[in-house]
CSV table of C-alpha atoms and ligand atoms in Angstrom, one decimal:
chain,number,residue,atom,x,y,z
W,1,UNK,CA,81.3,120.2,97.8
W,2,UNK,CA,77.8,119.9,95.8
W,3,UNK,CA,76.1,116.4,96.3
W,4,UNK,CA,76.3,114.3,93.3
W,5,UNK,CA,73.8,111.6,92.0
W,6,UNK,CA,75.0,108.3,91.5
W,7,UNK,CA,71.5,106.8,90.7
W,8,UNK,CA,67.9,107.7,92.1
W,9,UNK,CA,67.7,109.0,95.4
W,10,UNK,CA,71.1,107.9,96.4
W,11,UNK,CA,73.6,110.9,96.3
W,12,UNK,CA,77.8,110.8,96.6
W,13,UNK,CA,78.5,113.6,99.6
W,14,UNK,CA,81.9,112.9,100.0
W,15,UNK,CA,85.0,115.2,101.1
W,16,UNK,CA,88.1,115.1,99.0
W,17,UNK,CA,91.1,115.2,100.5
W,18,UNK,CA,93.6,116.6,97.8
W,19,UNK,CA,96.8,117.7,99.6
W,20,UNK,CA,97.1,114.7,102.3
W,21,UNK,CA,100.3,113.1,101.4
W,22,UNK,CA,100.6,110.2,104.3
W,23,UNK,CA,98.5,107.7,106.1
W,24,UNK,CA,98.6,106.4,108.9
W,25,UNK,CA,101.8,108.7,109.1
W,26,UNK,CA,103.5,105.6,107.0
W,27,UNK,CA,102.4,105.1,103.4
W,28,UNK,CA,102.8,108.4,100.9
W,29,UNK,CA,99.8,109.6,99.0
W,30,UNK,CA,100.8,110.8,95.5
W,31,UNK,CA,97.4,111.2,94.9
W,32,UNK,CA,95.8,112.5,97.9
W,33,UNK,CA,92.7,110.5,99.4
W,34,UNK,CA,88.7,111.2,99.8
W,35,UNK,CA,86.4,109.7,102.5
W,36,UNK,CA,83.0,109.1,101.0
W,37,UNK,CA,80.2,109.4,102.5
W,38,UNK,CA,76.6,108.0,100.7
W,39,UNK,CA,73.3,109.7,101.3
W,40,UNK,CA,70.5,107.2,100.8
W,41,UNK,CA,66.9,108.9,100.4
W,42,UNK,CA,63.7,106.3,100.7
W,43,UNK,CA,60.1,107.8,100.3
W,44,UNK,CA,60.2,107.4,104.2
W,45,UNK,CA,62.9,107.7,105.5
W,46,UNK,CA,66.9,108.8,104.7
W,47,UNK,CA,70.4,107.1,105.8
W,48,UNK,CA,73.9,108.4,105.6
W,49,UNK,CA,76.2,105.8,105.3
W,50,UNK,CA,79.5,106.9,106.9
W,51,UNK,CA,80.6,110.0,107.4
W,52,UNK,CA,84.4,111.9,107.3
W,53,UNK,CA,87.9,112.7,109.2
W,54,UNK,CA,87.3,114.9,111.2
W,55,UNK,CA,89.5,117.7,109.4
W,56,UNK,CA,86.7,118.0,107.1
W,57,UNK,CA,83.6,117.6,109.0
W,58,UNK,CA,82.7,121.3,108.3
W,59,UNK,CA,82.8,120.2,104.3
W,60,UNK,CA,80.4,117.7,105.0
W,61,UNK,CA,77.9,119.5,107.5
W,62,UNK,CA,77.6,122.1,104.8
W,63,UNK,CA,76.8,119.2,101.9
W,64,UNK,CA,73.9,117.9,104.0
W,65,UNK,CA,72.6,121.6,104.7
W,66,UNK,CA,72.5,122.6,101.3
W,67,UNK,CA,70.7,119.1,100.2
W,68,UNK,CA,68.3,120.5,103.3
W,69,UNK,CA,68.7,116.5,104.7
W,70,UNK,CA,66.8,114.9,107.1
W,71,UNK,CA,68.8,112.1,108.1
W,72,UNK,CA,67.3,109.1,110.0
W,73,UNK,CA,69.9,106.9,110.3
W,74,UNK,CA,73.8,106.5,110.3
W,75,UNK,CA,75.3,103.6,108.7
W,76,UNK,CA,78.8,103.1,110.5
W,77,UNK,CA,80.3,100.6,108.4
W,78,UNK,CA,84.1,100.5,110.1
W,79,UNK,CA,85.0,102.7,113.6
W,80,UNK,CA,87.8,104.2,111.8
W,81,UNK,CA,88.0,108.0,112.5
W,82,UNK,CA,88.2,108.6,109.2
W,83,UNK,CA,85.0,107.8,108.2
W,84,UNK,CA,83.3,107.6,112.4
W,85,UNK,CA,85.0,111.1,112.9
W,86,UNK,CA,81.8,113.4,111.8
W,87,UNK,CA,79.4,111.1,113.7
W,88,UNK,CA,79.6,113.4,116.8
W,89,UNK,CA,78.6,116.6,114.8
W,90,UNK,CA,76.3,115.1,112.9
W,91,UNK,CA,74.3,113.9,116.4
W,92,UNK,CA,74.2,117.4,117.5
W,93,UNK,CA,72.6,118.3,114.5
W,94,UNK,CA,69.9,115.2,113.6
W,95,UNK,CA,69.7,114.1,117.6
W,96,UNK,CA,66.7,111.4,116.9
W,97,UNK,CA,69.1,109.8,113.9
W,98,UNK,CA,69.8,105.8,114.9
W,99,UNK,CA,73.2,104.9,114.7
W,100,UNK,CA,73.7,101.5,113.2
W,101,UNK,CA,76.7,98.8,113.2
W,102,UNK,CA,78.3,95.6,113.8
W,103,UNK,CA,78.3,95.0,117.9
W,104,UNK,CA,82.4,95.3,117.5
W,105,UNK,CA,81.6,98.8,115.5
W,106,UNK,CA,79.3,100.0,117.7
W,107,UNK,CA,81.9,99.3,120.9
W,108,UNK,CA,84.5,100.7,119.3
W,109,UNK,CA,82.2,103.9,118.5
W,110,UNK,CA,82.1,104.3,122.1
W,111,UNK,CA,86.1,103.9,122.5
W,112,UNK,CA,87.3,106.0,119.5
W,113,UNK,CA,84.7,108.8,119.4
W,114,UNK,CA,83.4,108.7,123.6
W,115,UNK,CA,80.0,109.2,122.1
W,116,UNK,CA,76.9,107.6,123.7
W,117,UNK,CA,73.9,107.8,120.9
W,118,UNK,CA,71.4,106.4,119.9
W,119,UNK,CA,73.0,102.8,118.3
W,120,UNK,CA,71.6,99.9,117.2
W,121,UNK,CA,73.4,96.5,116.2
W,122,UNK,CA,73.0,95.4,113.0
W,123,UNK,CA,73.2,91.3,112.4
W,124,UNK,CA,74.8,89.8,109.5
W,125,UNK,CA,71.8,89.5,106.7
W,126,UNK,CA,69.5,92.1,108.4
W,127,UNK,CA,67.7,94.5,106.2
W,128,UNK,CA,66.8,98.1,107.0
W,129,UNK,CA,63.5,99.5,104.9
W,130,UNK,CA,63.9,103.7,103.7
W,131,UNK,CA,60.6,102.7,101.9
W,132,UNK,CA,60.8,102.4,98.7
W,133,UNK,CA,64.5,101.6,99.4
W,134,UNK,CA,66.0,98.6,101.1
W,135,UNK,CA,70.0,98.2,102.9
W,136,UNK,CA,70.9,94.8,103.6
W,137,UNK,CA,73.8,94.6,106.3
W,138,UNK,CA,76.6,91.9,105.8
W,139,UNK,CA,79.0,91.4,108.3
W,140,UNK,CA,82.6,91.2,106.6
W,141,UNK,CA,85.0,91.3,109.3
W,142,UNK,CA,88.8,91.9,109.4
W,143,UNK,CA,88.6,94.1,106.0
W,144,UNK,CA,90.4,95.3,107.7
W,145,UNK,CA,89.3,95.6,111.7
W,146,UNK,CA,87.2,93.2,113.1
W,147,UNK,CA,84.2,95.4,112.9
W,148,UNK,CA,83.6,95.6,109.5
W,149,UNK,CA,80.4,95.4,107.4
W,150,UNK,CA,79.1,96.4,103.9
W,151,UNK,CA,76.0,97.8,102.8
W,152,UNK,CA,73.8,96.4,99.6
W,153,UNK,CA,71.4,98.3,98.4
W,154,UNK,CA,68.6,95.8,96.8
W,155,UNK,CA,66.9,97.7,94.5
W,156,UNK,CA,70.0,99.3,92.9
W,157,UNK,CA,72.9,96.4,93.4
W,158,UNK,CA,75.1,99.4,94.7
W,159,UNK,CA,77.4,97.5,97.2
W,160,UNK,CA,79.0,100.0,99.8
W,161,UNK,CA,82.1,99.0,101.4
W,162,UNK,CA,84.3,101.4,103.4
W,163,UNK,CA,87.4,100.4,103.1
W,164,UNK,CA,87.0,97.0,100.8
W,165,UNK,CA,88.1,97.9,97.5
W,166,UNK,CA,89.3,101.1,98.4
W,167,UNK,CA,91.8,103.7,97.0
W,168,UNK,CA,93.4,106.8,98.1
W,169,UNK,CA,92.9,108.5,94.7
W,170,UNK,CA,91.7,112.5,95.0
W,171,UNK,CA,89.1,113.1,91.8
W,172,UNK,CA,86.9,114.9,90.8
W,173,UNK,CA,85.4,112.4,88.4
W,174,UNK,CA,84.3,110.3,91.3
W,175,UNK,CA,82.2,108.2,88.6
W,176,UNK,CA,85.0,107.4,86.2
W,177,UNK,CA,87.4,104.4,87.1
W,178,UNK,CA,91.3,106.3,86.1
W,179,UNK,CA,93.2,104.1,84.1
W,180,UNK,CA,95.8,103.9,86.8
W,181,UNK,CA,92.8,102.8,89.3
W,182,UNK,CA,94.1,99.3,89.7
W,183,UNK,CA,97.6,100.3,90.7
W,184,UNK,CA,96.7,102.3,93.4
W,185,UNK,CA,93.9,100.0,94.9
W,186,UNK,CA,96.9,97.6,95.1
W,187,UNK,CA,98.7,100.0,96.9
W,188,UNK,CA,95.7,100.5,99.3
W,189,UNK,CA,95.3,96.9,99.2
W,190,UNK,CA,98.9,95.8,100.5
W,191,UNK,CA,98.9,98.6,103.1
W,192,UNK,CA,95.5,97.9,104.5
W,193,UNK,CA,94.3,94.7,103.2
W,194,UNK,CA,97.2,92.3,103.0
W,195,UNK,CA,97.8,90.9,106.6
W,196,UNK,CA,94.0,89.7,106.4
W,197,UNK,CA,94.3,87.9,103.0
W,198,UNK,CA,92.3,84.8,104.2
W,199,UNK,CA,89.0,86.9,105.6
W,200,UNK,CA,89.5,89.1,102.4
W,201,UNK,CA,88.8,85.7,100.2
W,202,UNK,CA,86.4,84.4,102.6
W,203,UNK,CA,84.7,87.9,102.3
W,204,UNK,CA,84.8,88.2,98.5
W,205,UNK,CA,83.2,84.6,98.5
W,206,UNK,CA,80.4,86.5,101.2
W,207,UNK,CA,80.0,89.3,98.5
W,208,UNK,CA,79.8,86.9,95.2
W,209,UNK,CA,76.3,86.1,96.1
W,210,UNK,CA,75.2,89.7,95.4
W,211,UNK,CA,74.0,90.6,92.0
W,212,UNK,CA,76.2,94.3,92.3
W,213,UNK,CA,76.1,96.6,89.9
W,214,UNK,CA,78.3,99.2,91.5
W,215,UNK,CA,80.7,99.7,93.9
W,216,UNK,CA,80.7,102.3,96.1
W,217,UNK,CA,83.6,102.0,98.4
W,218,UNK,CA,84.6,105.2,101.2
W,219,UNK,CA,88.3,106.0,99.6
W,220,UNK,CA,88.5,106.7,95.8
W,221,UNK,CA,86.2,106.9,93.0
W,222,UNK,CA,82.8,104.9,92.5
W,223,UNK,CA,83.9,101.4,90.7
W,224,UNK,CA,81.2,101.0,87.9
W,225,UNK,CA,82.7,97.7,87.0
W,226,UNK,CA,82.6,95.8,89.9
W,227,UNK,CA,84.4,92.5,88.3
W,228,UNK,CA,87.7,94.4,87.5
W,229,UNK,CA,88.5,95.3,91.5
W,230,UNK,CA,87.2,91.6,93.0
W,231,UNK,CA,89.2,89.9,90.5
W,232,UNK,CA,91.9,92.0,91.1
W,233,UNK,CA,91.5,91.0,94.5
W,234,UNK,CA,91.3,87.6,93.6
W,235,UNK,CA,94.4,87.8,92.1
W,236,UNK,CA,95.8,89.7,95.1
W,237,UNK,CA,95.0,87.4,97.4
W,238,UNK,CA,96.6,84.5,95.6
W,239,UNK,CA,100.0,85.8,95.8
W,240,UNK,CA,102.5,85.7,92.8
W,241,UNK,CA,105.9,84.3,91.9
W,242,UNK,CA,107.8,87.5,91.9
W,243,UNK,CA,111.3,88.3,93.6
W,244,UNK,CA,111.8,91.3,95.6
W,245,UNK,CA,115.1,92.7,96.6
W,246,UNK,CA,115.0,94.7,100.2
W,247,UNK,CA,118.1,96.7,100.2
W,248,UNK,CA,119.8,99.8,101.0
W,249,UNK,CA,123.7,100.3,101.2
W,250,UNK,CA,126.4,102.8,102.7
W,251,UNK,CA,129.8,102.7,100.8
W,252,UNK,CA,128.4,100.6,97.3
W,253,UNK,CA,129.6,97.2,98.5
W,254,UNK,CA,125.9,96.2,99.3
W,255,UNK,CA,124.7,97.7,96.3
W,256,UNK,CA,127.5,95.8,94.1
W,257,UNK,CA,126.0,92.1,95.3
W,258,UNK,CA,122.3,93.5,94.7
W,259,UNK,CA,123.5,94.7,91.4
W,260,UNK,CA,124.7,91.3,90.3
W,261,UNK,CA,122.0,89.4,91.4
W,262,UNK,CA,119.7,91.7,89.3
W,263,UNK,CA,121.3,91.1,86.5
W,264,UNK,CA,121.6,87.5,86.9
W,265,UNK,CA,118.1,87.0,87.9
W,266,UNK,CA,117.1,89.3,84.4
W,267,UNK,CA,119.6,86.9,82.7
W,268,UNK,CA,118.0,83.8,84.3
W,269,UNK,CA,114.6,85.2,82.7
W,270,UNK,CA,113.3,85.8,86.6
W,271,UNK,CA,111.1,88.7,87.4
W,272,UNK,CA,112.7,90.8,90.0
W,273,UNK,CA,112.6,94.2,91.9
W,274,UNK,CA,115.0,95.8,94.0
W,275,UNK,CA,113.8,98.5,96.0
W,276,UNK,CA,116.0,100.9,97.8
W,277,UNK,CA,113.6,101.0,100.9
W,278,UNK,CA,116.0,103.8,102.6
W,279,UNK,CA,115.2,106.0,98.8
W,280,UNK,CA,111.8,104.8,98.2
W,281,UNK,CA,108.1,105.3,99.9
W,282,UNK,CA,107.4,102.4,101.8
W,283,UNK,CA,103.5,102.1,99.7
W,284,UNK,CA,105.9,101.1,97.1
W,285,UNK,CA,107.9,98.9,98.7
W,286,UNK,CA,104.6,97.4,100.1
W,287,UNK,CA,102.8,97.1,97.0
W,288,UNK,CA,105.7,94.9,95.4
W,289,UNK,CA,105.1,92.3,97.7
W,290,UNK,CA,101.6,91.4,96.9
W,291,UNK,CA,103.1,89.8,94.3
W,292,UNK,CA,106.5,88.4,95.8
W,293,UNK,CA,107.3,84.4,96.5
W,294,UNK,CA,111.0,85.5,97.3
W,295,UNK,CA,112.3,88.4,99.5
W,296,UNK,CA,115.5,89.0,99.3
W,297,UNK,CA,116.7,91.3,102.4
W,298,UNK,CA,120.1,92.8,101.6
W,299,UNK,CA,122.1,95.0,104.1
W,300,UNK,CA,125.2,96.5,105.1
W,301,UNK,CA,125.9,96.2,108.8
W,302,UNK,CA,125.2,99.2,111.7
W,303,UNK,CA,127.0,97.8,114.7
W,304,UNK,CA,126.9,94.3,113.5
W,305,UNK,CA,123.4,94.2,112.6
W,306,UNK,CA,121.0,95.2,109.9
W,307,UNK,CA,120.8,98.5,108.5
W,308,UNK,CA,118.0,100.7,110.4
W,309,UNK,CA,115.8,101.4,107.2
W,310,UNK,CA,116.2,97.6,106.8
W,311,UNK,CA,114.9,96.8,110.0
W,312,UNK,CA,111.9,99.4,110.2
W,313,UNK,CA,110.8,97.5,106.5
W,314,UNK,CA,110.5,93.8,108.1
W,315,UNK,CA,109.0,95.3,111.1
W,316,UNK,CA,106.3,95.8,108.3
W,317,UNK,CA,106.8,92.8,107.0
W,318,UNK,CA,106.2,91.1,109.7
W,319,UNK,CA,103.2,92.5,110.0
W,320,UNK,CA,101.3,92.7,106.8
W,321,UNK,CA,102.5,89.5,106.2
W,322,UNK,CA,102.7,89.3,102.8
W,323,UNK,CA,102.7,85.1,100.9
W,324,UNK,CA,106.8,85.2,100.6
W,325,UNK,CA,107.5,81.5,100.5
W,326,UNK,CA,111.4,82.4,100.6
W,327,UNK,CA,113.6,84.4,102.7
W,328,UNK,CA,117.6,85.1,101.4
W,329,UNK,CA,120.0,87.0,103.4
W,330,UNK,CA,122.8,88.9,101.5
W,331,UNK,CA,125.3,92.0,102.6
W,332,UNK,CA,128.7,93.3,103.3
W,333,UNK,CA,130.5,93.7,106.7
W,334,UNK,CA,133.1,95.1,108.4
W,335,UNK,CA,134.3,93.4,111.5
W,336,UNK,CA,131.1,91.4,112.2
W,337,UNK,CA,127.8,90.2,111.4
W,338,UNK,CA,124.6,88.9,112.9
W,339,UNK,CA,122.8,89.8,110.3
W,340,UNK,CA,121.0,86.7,109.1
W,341,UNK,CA,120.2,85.8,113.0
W,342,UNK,CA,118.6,89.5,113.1
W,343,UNK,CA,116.8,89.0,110.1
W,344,UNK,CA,115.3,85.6,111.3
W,345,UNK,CA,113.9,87.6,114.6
W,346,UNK,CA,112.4,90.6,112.7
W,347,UNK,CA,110.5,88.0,110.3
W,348,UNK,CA,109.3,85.6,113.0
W,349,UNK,CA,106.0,85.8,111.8
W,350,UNK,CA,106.7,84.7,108.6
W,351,UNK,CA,106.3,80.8,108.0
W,352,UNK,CA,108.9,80.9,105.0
W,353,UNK,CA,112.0,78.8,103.9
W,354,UNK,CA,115.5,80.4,104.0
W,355,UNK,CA,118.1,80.1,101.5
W,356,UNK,CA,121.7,80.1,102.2
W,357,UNK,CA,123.1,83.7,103.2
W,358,UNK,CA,125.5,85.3,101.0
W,359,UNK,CA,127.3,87.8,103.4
W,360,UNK,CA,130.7,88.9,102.8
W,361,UNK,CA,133.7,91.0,104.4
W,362,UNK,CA,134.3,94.3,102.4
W,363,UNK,CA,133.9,95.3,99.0
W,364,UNK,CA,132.6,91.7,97.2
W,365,UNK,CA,135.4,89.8,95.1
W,366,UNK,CA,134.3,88.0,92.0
W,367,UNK,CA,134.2,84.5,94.3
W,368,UNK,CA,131.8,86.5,96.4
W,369,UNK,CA,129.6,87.4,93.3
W,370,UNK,CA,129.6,83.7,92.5
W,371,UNK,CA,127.7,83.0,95.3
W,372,UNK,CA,125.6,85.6,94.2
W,373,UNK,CA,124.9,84.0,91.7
W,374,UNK,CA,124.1,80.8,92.8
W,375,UNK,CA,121.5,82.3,95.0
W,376,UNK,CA,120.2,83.4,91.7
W,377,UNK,CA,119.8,80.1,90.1
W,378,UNK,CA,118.7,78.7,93.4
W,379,UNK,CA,115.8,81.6,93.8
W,380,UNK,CA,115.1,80.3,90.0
W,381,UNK,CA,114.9,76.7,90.9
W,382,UNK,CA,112.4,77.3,94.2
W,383,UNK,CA,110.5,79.7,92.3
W,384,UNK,CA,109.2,77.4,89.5
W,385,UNK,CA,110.5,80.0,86.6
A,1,LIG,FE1,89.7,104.2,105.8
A,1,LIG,FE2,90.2,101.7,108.2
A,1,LIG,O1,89.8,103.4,107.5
């Protein structure tokens, strides 16, 4: 695609990625992705910071030819392949540019890409001149590997971040911030950010120093208002008070209990959100936690233990990690259960209380959905509603 200008001398070569529809083969894309790439043009010298996946290196090669580049220096912000991926081609075409990153980055350029180059470590605080242009490195590690930095150029306040503040949106209006922006950088957020929610406020506290009129992040549009995404993050970061409802059923009797204690939750004025994780993309699924105190894993048995699209979701949630304060247990049997044992294993990570199991034999009996809803006004009475 054509360059565009995002301010003087500082261009928006990016590759958009409209038909991807997973990452990481794991999370769905509804709305595709783009890796953007920046090119920075001093009166004496140029920088491209990051490049693209692979796939689409050809897109980006044939960007920089047309703006007839000269590009002195790489900016690697994160190893990731899919913004490292192009650095190989883009040697064999500017030999003499400088590669520059964190020491981890740099290391992990060597790993990922088996490139040697021309690299140079950057320090946290250390400032590259383009002339009449200035980048000022900061190191901001584990958002989300432990080689991240982001880039801040002075004269502008345009803060480039890789990944930070990212989204997989596909748009043409890379300038405009959609009005469904903020859902999907939560999405992006709770995939990528959320097992790291400590360096991600000690980060933003990094960042708040910068006067930053711009943010220029390497998925999804340019954020013009940089206060609506680090609040957001903020927020994010915090964690909520919400209930979530991990389920998924066989023959209905699972899906009677989660039914009830839906409706009693609702009744009991207590924000909740079942989520059919064998029915639903797990982005969704992941998202819903950001905000969740309580998680409420509800399962029919496979062979006396939890449900397989059960287990594959805390496998997730044990790692991303998300601030659940509560853990519940609910589900139907047939001849056996070791469910809530199971459960504990697959959430070990997890430093959360548990509240007392409601598991049952068969299709629920009205004493069964008592219990149900006792666990409700129990999830009411830890949750502060
Ligand atoms: Fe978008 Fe961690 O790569």
């Amino acid at each position: 695609m054509t360059a565009k200008r995002i301010a003087e001398g500082v261009y928006y070569t990016g590759t958009i990625d409209w038909d991807r529809r997973t990452f990481d083969e794991l999370v769905a894309l509804p709305r595709g992705t783009s890796y953007n790439s920046y090119l920075i043009s001093g009166s004496s010298a140029t920088a491209l910071i990051d490049s693209t996946e692979p796939s689409m290196a050809d897109e980006l090669l044939r960007t920089l030819e047309e703006m007839d580049a000269e590009i002195n220096y790489i900016v690697s912000q994160h190893a990731e392949q899919d913004h490292s991926g192009t650095i190989p081609e883009l040697l064999e075409i500017y030999p003499e540019a400088e590669v520059l990153g964190t020491p981890p980055c740099i290391e992990l350029l060597e790993e990922l890409l088996r490139i040697k180059g021309n690299f140079r470590e950057v320090r946290d605080g250390e400032t590259l001149s383009l002339g009449d242009k200035t980048l000022r490195f900061t190191v901001t590690p584990w958002v989300h590997w432990p080689d991240t930095m982001v880039t801040y150029l002075e004269e502008e306040g345009i803060l480039f971040t890789c990944d930070f503040f990212g989204s997989h949106i596909a748009t043409s209006e890379i300038m405009e911030t959609p009005e469904d922006f903020l859902r999907e950088a939560k999405r992006y957020y709770a995939h990528i950010m959320m097992p790291f929610s400590q360096m991600v406020t000690s980060n933003l506290s990094k960042i708040s120093k910068l006067e930053v009129s711009m943010i220029a992040p390497s998925h999804g549009p340019v954020i013009s208002e940089p206060e609506l995404i680090m609040d957001a993050y903020a927020a994010w970061t915090s964690g909520g008070d919400g209930v979530v409802i991990a389920y998924t059923t066989m023959h209905g009797s699972t899906r009677v209990m989660v039914e009830r204690l839906t409706e009693k939750l609702m009744e009991l004025d207590v924000g909740v959100r079942p989520v059919n994780v064998a029915e639903h993309d797990t982005g969704e699924f992941l998202t819903e936690l950001v905000d969740a105190s309580v998680l409420v894993v509800a399962s029919p048995t496979v062979l006396t233990r939890p449900h397989p699209a059960i287990a594959s979701a805390l496998y997730l949630v044990n790692a991303l990690k998300p601030p659940v304060k509560y853990v519940a247990v609910m589900g139907s049997y047939g001849w056996g259960s070791l469910i809530e044992s199971e459960v504990r294993k697959l959430l070990s990570n997890l430093n959360v209380e548990y509240l007392e199991s409601v598991l049952v034999k068969g299709l629920p009996l009205e004493e069964d959905l008592q219990r149900v809803d006792e666990l409700a006004m129990k999830i009411k009475g830890v949750n502060g509603w």
